[in-house]
CSV table of C-alpha atoms and ligand atoms in Angstrom, one decimal:
chain,number,residue,atom,x,y,z
A,1,MET,CA,-15.7,-21.3,18.7
A,2,SER,CA,-14.0,-19.0,16.2
A,3,GLU,CA,-10.3,-19.1,15.5
A,4,LYS,CA,-10.0,-15.7,17.3
A,5,GLN,CA,-11.9,-17.0,20.4
A,6,ALA,CA,-9.7,-20.0,20.5
A,7,ALA,CA,-6.5,-17.9,20.2
A,8,LEU,CA,-7.9,-15.6,23.0
A,9,GLU,CA,-8.6,-18.6,25.2
A,10,ALA,CA,-5.1,-19.9,24.7
A,11,LEU,CA,-3.7,-16.4,25.5
A,12,ARG,CA,-5.9,-16.3,28.7
A,13,ARG,CA,-4.5,-19.6,29.8
A,14,GLU,CA,-0.9,-18.6,29.0
A,15,THR,CA,-1.4,-15.3,30.8
A,16,GLU,CA,-2.8,-16.9,33.9
A,17,ALA,CA,0.0,-19.5,34.1
A,18,ALA,CA,2.7,-16.9,33.6
A,19,LEU,CA,1.4,-14.2,35.9
A,20,SER,CA,0.2,-16.4,38.7
A,21,THR,CA,3.9,-16.2,39.8
A,22,LEU,CA,3.1,-12.6,40.8
A,23,LEU,CA,0.3,-13.7,43.1
A,24,THR,CA,0.9,-13.7,46.9
A,25,PRO,CA,-1.5,-15.2,49.4
A,26,ASP,CA,-3.2,-11.8,49.4
A,27,GLN,CA,-4.5,-12.2,45.8
A,28,THR,CA,-6.8,-14.8,44.4
A,29,GLN,CA,-6.2,-14.8,40.7
A,30,VAL,CA,-5.0,-13.3,37.4
A,31,VAL,CA,-7.7,-11.2,35.7
A,32,PHE,CA,-7.8,-11.4,31.9
A,33,GLY,CA,-10.0,-9.2,29.7
A,34,GLU,CA,-13.6,-10.0,28.7
A,35,GLY,CA,-16.4,-8.8,26.4
A,36,ASN,CA,-16.9,-9.3,22.7
A,37,PRO,CA,-13.7,-10.4,21.0
A,38,ASP,CA,-14.9,-8.8,17.8
A,39,ALA,CA,-15.8,-5.5,19.5
A,40,PRO,CA,-14.6,-2.5,17.6
A,41,LEU,CA,-13.8,-0.7,20.9
A,42,MET,CA,-11.4,-1.8,23.6
A,43,LEU,CA,-11.6,-0.1,27.0
A,44,VAL,CA,-8.3,-0.2,28.9
A,45,GLY,CA,-8.0,0.2,32.7
A,46,GLU,CA,-5.1,0.1,35.1
A,47,ALA,CA,-5.3,-3.1,37.2
A,48,PRO,CA,-7.9,-5.2,39.0
A,49,GLY,CA,-9.2,-4.2,42.4
A,50,PRO,CA,-10.4,-6.4,45.3
A,51,GLN,CA,-13.7,-7.3,43.7
A,52,GLU,CA,-12.1,-8.0,40.3
A,53,ASP,CA,-9.6,-10.2,42.1
A,54,ARG,CA,-12.3,-12.2,43.8
A,55,GLU,CA,-14.5,-12.6,40.7
A,56,GLY,CA,-11.7,-12.9,38.1
A,57,ARG,CA,-13.4,-10.3,35.9
A,58,PRO,CA,-12.3,-6.8,35.0
A,59,PHE,CA,-14.3,-3.7,36.1
A,60,VAL,CA,-16.9,-5.4,38.3
A,61,GLY,CA,-16.4,-3.2,41.4
A,62,LYS,CA,-17.5,0.4,42.0
A,63,SER,CA,-15.5,1.8,39.0
A,64,GLY,CA,-17.0,-0.9,36.8
A,65,GLN,CA,-20.5,0.0,37.9
A,66,LEU,CA,-19.9,3.7,37.0
A,67,LEU,CA,-18.4,2.6,33.6
A,68,GLU,CA,-21.3,0.3,33.0
A,69,ARG,CA,-23.8,3.1,33.9
A,70,VAL,CA,-22.3,5.4,31.3
A,71,LEU,CA,-22.2,2.7,28.7
A,72,THR,CA,-25.9,1.9,29.3
A,73,GLU,CA,-26.8,5.6,29.2
A,74,LEU,CA,-25.3,5.7,25.7
A,75,GLY,CA,-27.2,2.6,24.6
A,76,LEU,CA,-24.0,0.4,24.8
A,77,ASP,CA,-23.7,-3.0,26.3
A,78,ARG,CA,-20.4,-4.2,27.9
A,79,SER,CA,-20.6,-7.8,26.7
A,80,ARG,CA,-21.9,-7.0,23.2
A,81,ASP,CA,-20.1,-3.8,22.2
A,82,VAL,CA,-16.7,-3.6,23.9
A,83,TRP,CA,-13.7,-5.6,25.1
A,84,ILE,CA,-12.7,-4.5,28.6
A,85,SER,CA,-9.2,-5.2,30.0
A,86,ASN,CA,-6.4,-3.8,32.1
A,87,VAL,CA,-2.7,-3.2,31.4
A,88,VAL,CA,-1.9,-5.0,34.6
A,89,LYS,CA,-3.5,-8.3,35.3
A,90,VAL,CA,-3.1,-8.8,39.1
A,91,TRP,CA,-4.5,-6.8,42.0
A,92,PRO,CA,-1.7,-4.5,43.3
A,93,THR,CA,-2.0,-4.5,47.1
A,94,ARG,CA,-0.4,-3.0,50.2
A,95,ARG,CA,-1.1,-3.9,53.8
A,96,GLN,CA,-2.5,-1.2,56.1
A,97,GLY,CA,-2.8,-2.7,59.5
A,98,ARG,CA,-5.0,-5.7,59.1
A,99,SER,CA,-6.6,-4.6,55.8
A,100,LEU,CA,-5.4,-4.8,52.3
A,101,ARG,CA,-5.5,-1.7,50.2
A,102,THR,CA,-5.0,-1.1,46.4
A,103,ARG,CA,-1.9,0.7,45.3
A,104,PRO,CA,-0.6,1.8,41.9
A,105,PRO,CA,1.0,-1.1,40.0
A,106,ASN,CA,4.7,-1.3,40.4
A,107,ALA,CA,7.3,-1.7,37.5
A,108,ALA,CA,7.5,-5.5,38.0
A,109,GLU,CA,3.7,-5.9,37.6
A,110,ARG,CA,3.6,-3.6,34.7
A,111,GLN,CA,6.5,-5.2,32.9
A,112,ALA,CA,5.3,-8.8,33.5
A,113,SER,CA,1.8,-8.0,32.3
A,114,TRP,CA,2.8,-5.9,29.2
A,115,PRO,CA,3.6,-8.7,26.7
A,116,PHE,CA,0.3,-10.4,27.4
A,117,PHE,CA,-1.7,-7.1,27.1
A,118,GLU,CA,0.1,-6.4,23.9
A,119,ARG,CA,-0.9,-9.7,22.4
A,120,GLU,CA,-4.4,-9.2,23.7
A,121,VAL,CA,-4.7,-5.9,21.8
A,122,ARG,CA,-3.3,-7.5,18.6
A,123,LEU,CA,-5.7,-10.4,18.8
A,124,ILE,CA,-8.8,-8.2,19.4
A,125,ARG,CA,-7.7,-5.7,16.8
A,126,PRO,CA,-10.2,-3.0,17.8
A,127,LYS,CA,-10.8,0.1,15.7
A,128,ALA,CA,-10.3,2.4,18.7
A,129,LEU,CA,-8.9,2.2,22.2
A,130,LEU,CA,-10.3,4.2,25.2
A,131,LEU,CA,-7.6,4.5,27.8
A,132,LEU,CA,-9.0,4.9,31.3
A,133,GLY,CA,-6.6,6.9,33.5
A,134,GLY,CA,-2.9,7.8,33.6
A,135,THR,CA,-1.5,4.3,34.1
A,136,ALA,CA,-3.2,2.9,31.0
A,137,ALA,CA,-2.3,6.0,29.0
A,138,LYS,CA,1.4,5.8,30.0
A,139,ALA,CA,1.6,2.1,29.2
A,140,VAL,CA,-0.2,2.2,25.9
A,141,LEU,CA,1.4,5.4,24.7
A,142,GLY,CA,4.8,4.3,25.9
A,143,ARG,CA,5.4,7.5,27.9
A,144,SER,CA,7.0,7.8,31.3
A,145,ALA,CA,4.6,10.6,32.4
A,146,VAL,CA,1.3,12.1,31.1
A,147,ARG,CA,-0.6,15.1,32.2
A,148,MET,CA,-4.3,14.3,32.1
A,149,ARG,CA,-5.3,17.9,31.5
A,150,ASP,CA,-3.1,18.0,28.4
A,151,ILE,CA,-4.1,14.7,26.8
A,152,ARG,CA,-7.6,13.9,27.9
A,153,GLY,CA,-10.2,13.9,25.1
A,154,LYS,CA,-7.6,13.9,22.3
A,155,TRP,CA,-7.0,11.2,19.8
A,156,LEU,CA,-3.5,9.9,19.9
A,157,GLU,CA,-1.4,7.5,17.9
A,158,THR,CA,-0.3,4.3,19.5
A,159,PRO,CA,2.4,1.7,18.6
A,160,PHE,CA,-0.5,-0.6,17.7
A,161,GLY,CA,-1.5,1.6,14.8
A,162,ILE,CA,-4.9,1.9,16.6
A,163,PRO,CA,-6.0,5.4,17.6
A,164,ALA,CA,-6.5,5.9,21.3
A,165,LEU,CA,-8.5,8.4,23.3
A,166,VAL,CA,-7.5,9.1,26.9
A,167,THR,CA,-10.0,9.8,29.6
A,168,TYR,CA,-10.3,9.8,33.4
A,169,HIS,CA,-10.3,6.6,35.3
A,170,PRO,CA,-13.8,6.1,36.8
A,171,SER,CA,-12.2,5.7,40.3
A,172,TYR,CA,-11.0,9.3,40.0
A,173,ILE,CA,-14.5,10.5,39.4
A,174,LEU,CA,-15.8,8.4,42.3
A,175,ARG,CA,-13.1,9.8,44.6
A,176,MET,CA,-14.1,13.3,43.5
A,177,GLN,CA,-17.7,12.7,44.2
A,178,GLY,CA,-16.8,12.3,47.9
A,179,MET,CA,-14.7,15.5,47.9
A,180,ARG,CA,-16.1,18.0,45.4
A,181,PRO,CA,-19.4,17.0,43.9
A,182,ASP,CA,-19.5,19.9,41.5
A,183,GLU,CA,-16.2,19.0,40.1
A,184,ALA,CA,-17.2,15.3,39.9
A,185,GLU,CA,-20.2,16.3,37.8
A,186,ARG,CA,-18.0,18.1,35.3
A,187,LEU,CA,-15.6,15.1,35.2
A,188,LEU,CA,-18.5,12.7,34.7
A,189,ALA,CA,-19.8,14.9,31.8
A,190,GLU,CA,-16.4,14.9,30.1
A,191,PHE,CA,-16.0,11.1,30.8
A,192,ARG,CA,-19.4,10.5,29.1
A,193,ALA,CA,-18.4,12.7,26.1
A,194,ASP,CA,-15.2,10.7,25.8
A,195,VAL,CA,-16.9,7.3,25.9
A,196,ARG,CA,-19.3,8.6,23.3
A,197,ALA,CA,-16.5,9.9,21.1
A,198,ALA,CA,-14.7,6.6,21.3
A,199,ALA,CA,-17.9,4.7,20.5
A,200,GLU,CA,-18.4,7.0,17.5
A,201,ARG,CA,-14.9,6.5,16.2
A,202,ALA,CA,-15.3,2.7,16.6
A,203,GLY,CA,-18.5,2.9,14.6
A,204,LEU,CA,-20.8,1.9,17.5
A,205,LEU,CA,-22.7,5.1,17.6
A,206,ALA,CA,-23.6,7.6,14.9
A,207,PRO,CA,-22.0,11.0,15.3
A,208,ILE,CA,-24.3,13.7,16.7
A,209,HIS,CA,-24.6,16.5,14.2
A,210,THR,CA,-25.3,19.9,15.7
A,211,GLU,CA,-27.0,22.0,13.2
A,212,THR,CA,-25.5,25.4,12.7
A,213,THR,CA,-27.9,28.0,11.6
A,214,ASP,CA,-26.7,31.1,9.8
A,215,ALA,CA,-29.1,33.4,11.7
A,216,GLY,CA,-27.5,36.6,10.4
A,217,ALA,CA,-27.7,35.8,6.7
A,218,GLU,CA,-30.5,37.2,4.6
B,301,URA,N1,-9.9,-0.5,38.1
B,301,URA,C1,-9.2,-0.8,37.0
B,301,URA,O1,-8.4,-0.1,36.4
B,301,URA,N2,-9.5,-2.0,36.4
B,301,URA,C2,-10.5,-2.8,37.0
B,301,URA,O2,-10.7,-3.9,36.4
B,301,URA,C3,-11.1,-2.4,38.1
B,301,URA,C4,-10.8,-1.2,38.6
């Protein structure tokens, strides 16, 4: 085990011990990041959902499947090429009748998770961050509000000194698929382009050059 892997393992144990105080009988476990610790690209989501809570791994539910599909289409592998994590490390739940639903993480969950997320980023030291959705964007960029239509697809500075690209959360694309399939197709194309751009910036993919021909010149 490399020094970095050992440090990450120690951080995982510390994170689990500290954040298990947030768990209620409704949640199973704290969900730490996973992937290649030496990956040049880190994907950052919001918080685990029900399946992530059960399995103890980030992005293994429906959102994760969409993310993995796009990575695969681009020739990328989630365990080889990226580190995947969340800014909040416990499943935020609310009761609706007898069932448990996912809600946006509250301030207590965000604040308790932040120091561990911060240390995780500093240990991984990726070349680029891809921020999936508004919650990840606000947390990492240190803003109280973001407008996705203004910041999506743009490279932004972060306090980590690592450039970040903001894109949609896959769950937003999935929700849209059920409501407005045409719009969902557009979002998915933009999402794919953003994942590609982030992978290019991280050096995982060669940039696509579009040849410009000077058709009018003699
Ligand atoms: N949504 C997230 O933001 N993170 C996960 O790990 C799963 C779903």
